[in-house]
PDB file of C-alpha atoms in Angstrom:
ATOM      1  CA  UNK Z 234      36.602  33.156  48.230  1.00  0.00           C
ATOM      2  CA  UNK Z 235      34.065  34.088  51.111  1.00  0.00           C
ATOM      3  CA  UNK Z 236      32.098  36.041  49.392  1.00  0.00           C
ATOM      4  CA  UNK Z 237      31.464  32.694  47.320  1.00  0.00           C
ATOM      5  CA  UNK Z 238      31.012  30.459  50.134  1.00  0.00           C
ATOM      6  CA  UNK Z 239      28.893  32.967  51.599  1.00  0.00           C
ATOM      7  CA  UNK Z 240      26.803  32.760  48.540  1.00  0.00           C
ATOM      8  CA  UNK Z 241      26.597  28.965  48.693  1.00  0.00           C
ATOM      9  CA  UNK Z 242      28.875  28.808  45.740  1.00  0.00           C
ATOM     10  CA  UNK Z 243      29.939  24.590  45.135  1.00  0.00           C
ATOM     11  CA  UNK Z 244      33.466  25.585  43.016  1.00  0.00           C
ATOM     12  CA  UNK Z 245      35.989  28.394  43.077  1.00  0.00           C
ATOM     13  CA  UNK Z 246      37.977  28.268  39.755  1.00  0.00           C
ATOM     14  CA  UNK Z 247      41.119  31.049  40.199  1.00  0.00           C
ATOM     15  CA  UNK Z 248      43.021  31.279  36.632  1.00  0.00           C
ATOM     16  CA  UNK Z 249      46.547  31.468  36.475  1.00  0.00           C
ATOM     17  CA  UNK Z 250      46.274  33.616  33.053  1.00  0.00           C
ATOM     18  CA  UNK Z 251      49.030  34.059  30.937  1.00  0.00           C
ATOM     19  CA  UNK Z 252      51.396  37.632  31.986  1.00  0.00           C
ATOM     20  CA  UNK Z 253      53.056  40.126  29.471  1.00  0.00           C
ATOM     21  CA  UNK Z 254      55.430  40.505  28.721  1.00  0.00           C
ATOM     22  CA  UNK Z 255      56.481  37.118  28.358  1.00  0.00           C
ATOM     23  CA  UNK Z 256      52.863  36.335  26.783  1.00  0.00           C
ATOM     24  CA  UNK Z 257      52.273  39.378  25.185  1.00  0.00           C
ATOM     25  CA  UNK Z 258      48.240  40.710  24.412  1.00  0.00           C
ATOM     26  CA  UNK Z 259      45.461  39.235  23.799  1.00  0.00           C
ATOM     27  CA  UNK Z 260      47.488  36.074  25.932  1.00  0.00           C
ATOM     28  CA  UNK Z 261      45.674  36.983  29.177  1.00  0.00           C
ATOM     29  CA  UNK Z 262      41.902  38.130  28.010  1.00  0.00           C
ATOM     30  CA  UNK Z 263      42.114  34.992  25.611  1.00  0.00           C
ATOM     31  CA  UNK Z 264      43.074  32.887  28.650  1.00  0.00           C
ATOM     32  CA  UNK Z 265      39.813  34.408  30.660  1.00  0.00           C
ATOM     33  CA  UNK Z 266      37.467  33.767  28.036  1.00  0.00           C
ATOM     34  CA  UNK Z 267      38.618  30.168  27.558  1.00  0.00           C
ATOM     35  CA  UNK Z 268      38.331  29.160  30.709  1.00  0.00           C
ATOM     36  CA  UNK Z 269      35.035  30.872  30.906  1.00  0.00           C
ATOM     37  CA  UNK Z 270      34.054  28.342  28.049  1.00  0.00           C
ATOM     38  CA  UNK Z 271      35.631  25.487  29.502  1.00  0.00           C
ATOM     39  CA  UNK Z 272      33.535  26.324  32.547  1.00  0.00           C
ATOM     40  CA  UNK Z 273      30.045  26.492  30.917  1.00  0.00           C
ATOM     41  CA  UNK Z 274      30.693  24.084  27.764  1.00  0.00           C
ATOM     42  CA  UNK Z 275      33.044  21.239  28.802  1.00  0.00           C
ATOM     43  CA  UNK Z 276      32.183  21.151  32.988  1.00  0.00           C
ATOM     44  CA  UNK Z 277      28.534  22.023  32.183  1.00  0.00           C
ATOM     45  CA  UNK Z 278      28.047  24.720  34.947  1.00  0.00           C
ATOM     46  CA  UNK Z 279      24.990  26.273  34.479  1.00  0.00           C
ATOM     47  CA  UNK Z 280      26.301  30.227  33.036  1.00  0.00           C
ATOM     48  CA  UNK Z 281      23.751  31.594  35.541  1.00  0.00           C
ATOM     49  CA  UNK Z 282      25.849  30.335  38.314  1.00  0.00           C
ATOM     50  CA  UNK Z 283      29.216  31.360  37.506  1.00  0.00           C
ATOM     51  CA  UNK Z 284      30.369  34.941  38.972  1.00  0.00           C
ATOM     52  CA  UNK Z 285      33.417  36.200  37.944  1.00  0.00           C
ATOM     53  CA  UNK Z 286      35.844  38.013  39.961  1.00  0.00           C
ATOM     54  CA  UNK Z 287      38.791  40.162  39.361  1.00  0.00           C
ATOM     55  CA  UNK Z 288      40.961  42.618  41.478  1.00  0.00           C
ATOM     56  CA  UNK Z 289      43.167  45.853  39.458  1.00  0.00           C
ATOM     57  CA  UNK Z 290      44.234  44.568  36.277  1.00  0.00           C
ATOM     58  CA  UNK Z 291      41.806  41.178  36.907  1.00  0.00           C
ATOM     59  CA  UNK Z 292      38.835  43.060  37.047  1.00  0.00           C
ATOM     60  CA  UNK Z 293      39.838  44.301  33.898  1.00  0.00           C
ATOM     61  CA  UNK Z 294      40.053  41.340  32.326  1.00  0.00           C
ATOM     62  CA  UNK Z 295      36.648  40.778  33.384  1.00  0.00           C
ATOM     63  CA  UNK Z 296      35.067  43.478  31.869  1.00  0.00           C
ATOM     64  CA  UNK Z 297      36.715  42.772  28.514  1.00  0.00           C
ATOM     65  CA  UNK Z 298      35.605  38.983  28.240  1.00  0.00           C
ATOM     66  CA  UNK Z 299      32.240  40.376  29.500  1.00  0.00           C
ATOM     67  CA  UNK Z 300      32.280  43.043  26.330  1.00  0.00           C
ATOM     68  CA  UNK Z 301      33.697  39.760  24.279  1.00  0.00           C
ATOM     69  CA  UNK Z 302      30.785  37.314  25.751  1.00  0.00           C
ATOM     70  CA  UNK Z 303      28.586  40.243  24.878  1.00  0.00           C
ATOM     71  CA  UNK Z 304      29.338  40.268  21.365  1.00  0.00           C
ATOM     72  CA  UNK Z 305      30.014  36.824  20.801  1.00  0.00           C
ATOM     73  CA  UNK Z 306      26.448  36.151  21.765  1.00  0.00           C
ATOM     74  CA  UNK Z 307      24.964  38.786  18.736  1.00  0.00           C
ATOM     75  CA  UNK Z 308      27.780  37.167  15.880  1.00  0.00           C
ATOM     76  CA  UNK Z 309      27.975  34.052  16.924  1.00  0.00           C
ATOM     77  CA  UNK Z 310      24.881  32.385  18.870  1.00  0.00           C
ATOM     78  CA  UNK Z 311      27.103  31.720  22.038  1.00  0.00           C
ATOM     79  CA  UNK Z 312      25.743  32.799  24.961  1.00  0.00           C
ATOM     80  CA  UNK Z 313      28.139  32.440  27.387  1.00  0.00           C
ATOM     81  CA  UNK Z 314      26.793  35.728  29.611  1.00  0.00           C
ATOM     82  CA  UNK Z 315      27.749  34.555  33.696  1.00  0.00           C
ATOM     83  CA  UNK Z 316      25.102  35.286  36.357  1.00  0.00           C
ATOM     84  CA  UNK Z 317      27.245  37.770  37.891  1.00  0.00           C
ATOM     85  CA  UNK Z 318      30.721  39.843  38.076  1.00  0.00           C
ATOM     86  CA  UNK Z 319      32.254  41.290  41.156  1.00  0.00           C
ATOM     87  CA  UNK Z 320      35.192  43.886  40.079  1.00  0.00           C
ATOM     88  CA  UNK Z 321      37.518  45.125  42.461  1.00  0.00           C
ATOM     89  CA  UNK Z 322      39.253  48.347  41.604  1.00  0.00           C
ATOM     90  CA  UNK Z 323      39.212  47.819  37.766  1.00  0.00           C
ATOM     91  CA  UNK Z 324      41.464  49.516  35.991  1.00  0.00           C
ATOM     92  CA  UNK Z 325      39.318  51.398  32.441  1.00  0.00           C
ATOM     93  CA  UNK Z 326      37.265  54.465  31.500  1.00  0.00           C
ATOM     94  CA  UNK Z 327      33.772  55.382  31.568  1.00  0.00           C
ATOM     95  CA  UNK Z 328      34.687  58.252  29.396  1.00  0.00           C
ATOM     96  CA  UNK Z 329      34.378  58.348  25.766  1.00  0.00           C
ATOM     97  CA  UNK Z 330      37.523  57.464  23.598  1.00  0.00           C
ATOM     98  CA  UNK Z 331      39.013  60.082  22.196  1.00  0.00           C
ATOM     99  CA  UNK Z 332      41.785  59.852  19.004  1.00  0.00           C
ATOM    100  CA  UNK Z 333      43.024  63.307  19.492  1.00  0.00           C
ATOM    101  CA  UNK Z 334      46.966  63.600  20.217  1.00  0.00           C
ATOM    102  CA  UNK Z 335      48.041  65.440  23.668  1.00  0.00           C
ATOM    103  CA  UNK Z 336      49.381  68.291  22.039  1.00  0.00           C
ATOM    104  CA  UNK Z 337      45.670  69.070  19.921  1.00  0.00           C
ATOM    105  CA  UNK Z 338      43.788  68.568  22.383  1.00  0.00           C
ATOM    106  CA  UNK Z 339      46.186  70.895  25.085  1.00  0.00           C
ATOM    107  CA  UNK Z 340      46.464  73.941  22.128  1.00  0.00           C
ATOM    108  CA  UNK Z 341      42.330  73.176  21.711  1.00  0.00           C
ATOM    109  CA  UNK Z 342      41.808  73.641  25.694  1.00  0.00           C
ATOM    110  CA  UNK Z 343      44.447  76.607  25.963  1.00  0.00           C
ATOM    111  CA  UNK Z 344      42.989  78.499  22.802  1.00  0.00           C
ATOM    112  CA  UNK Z 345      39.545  77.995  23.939  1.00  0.00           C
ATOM    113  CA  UNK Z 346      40.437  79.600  27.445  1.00  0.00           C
ATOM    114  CA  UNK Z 347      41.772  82.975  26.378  1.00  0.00           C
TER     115      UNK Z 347
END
């Protein structure tokens, strides 16, 4: 919240997202998103003024409505992009994904080393 008021920001909006496993996934990103929408569509705030924040598993949610937003906007002519995102020890990978099983991928990496 400081960094906002810092930023002259006029509204904080902290959602209370739906948890596992009593809501299980896609409860929580679904929850994100929505109130993202209900933010720019139903308040009116101007998308280039909202900032979303996360911290661990929060952060993470912001990257994945980000990715949604992202796509949304190419399929369905929403553009709900925010001005900004400040993520706080997300939790994801940069890397590549990769479908290989542990055990393939361990023989693969101890065959290739002898």
């Amino acid at each position: 919240c400081e960094i906002a008021l810092k930023s002259k920001c006029t509204a904080v909006l902290n959602v209370n997202y739906r948890l596992a496993p009593e809501y299980p996934f896609p409860a929580a990103p679904k929850d994100i998103f929505e109130s993202l929408r209900y933010v720019v569509k139903r308040l009116g705030v101007e998308k280039e003024r909202v900032v979303m924040m996360g911290d661990s598993a929060g952060a993470s949610l912001c990257v994945s409505t980000l990715l949604k937003v992202k796509k949304r906007a190419a399929s369905c002519n929403e553009d709900l992009m925010p001005g900004g995102c400040a993520l706080l020890s997300p939790v994801f990978s940069l890397l590549p994904c990769s479908f290989a099983s542990p055990s393939s991928s361990s023989s693969s990496s101890s065959s290739s080393s002898s």
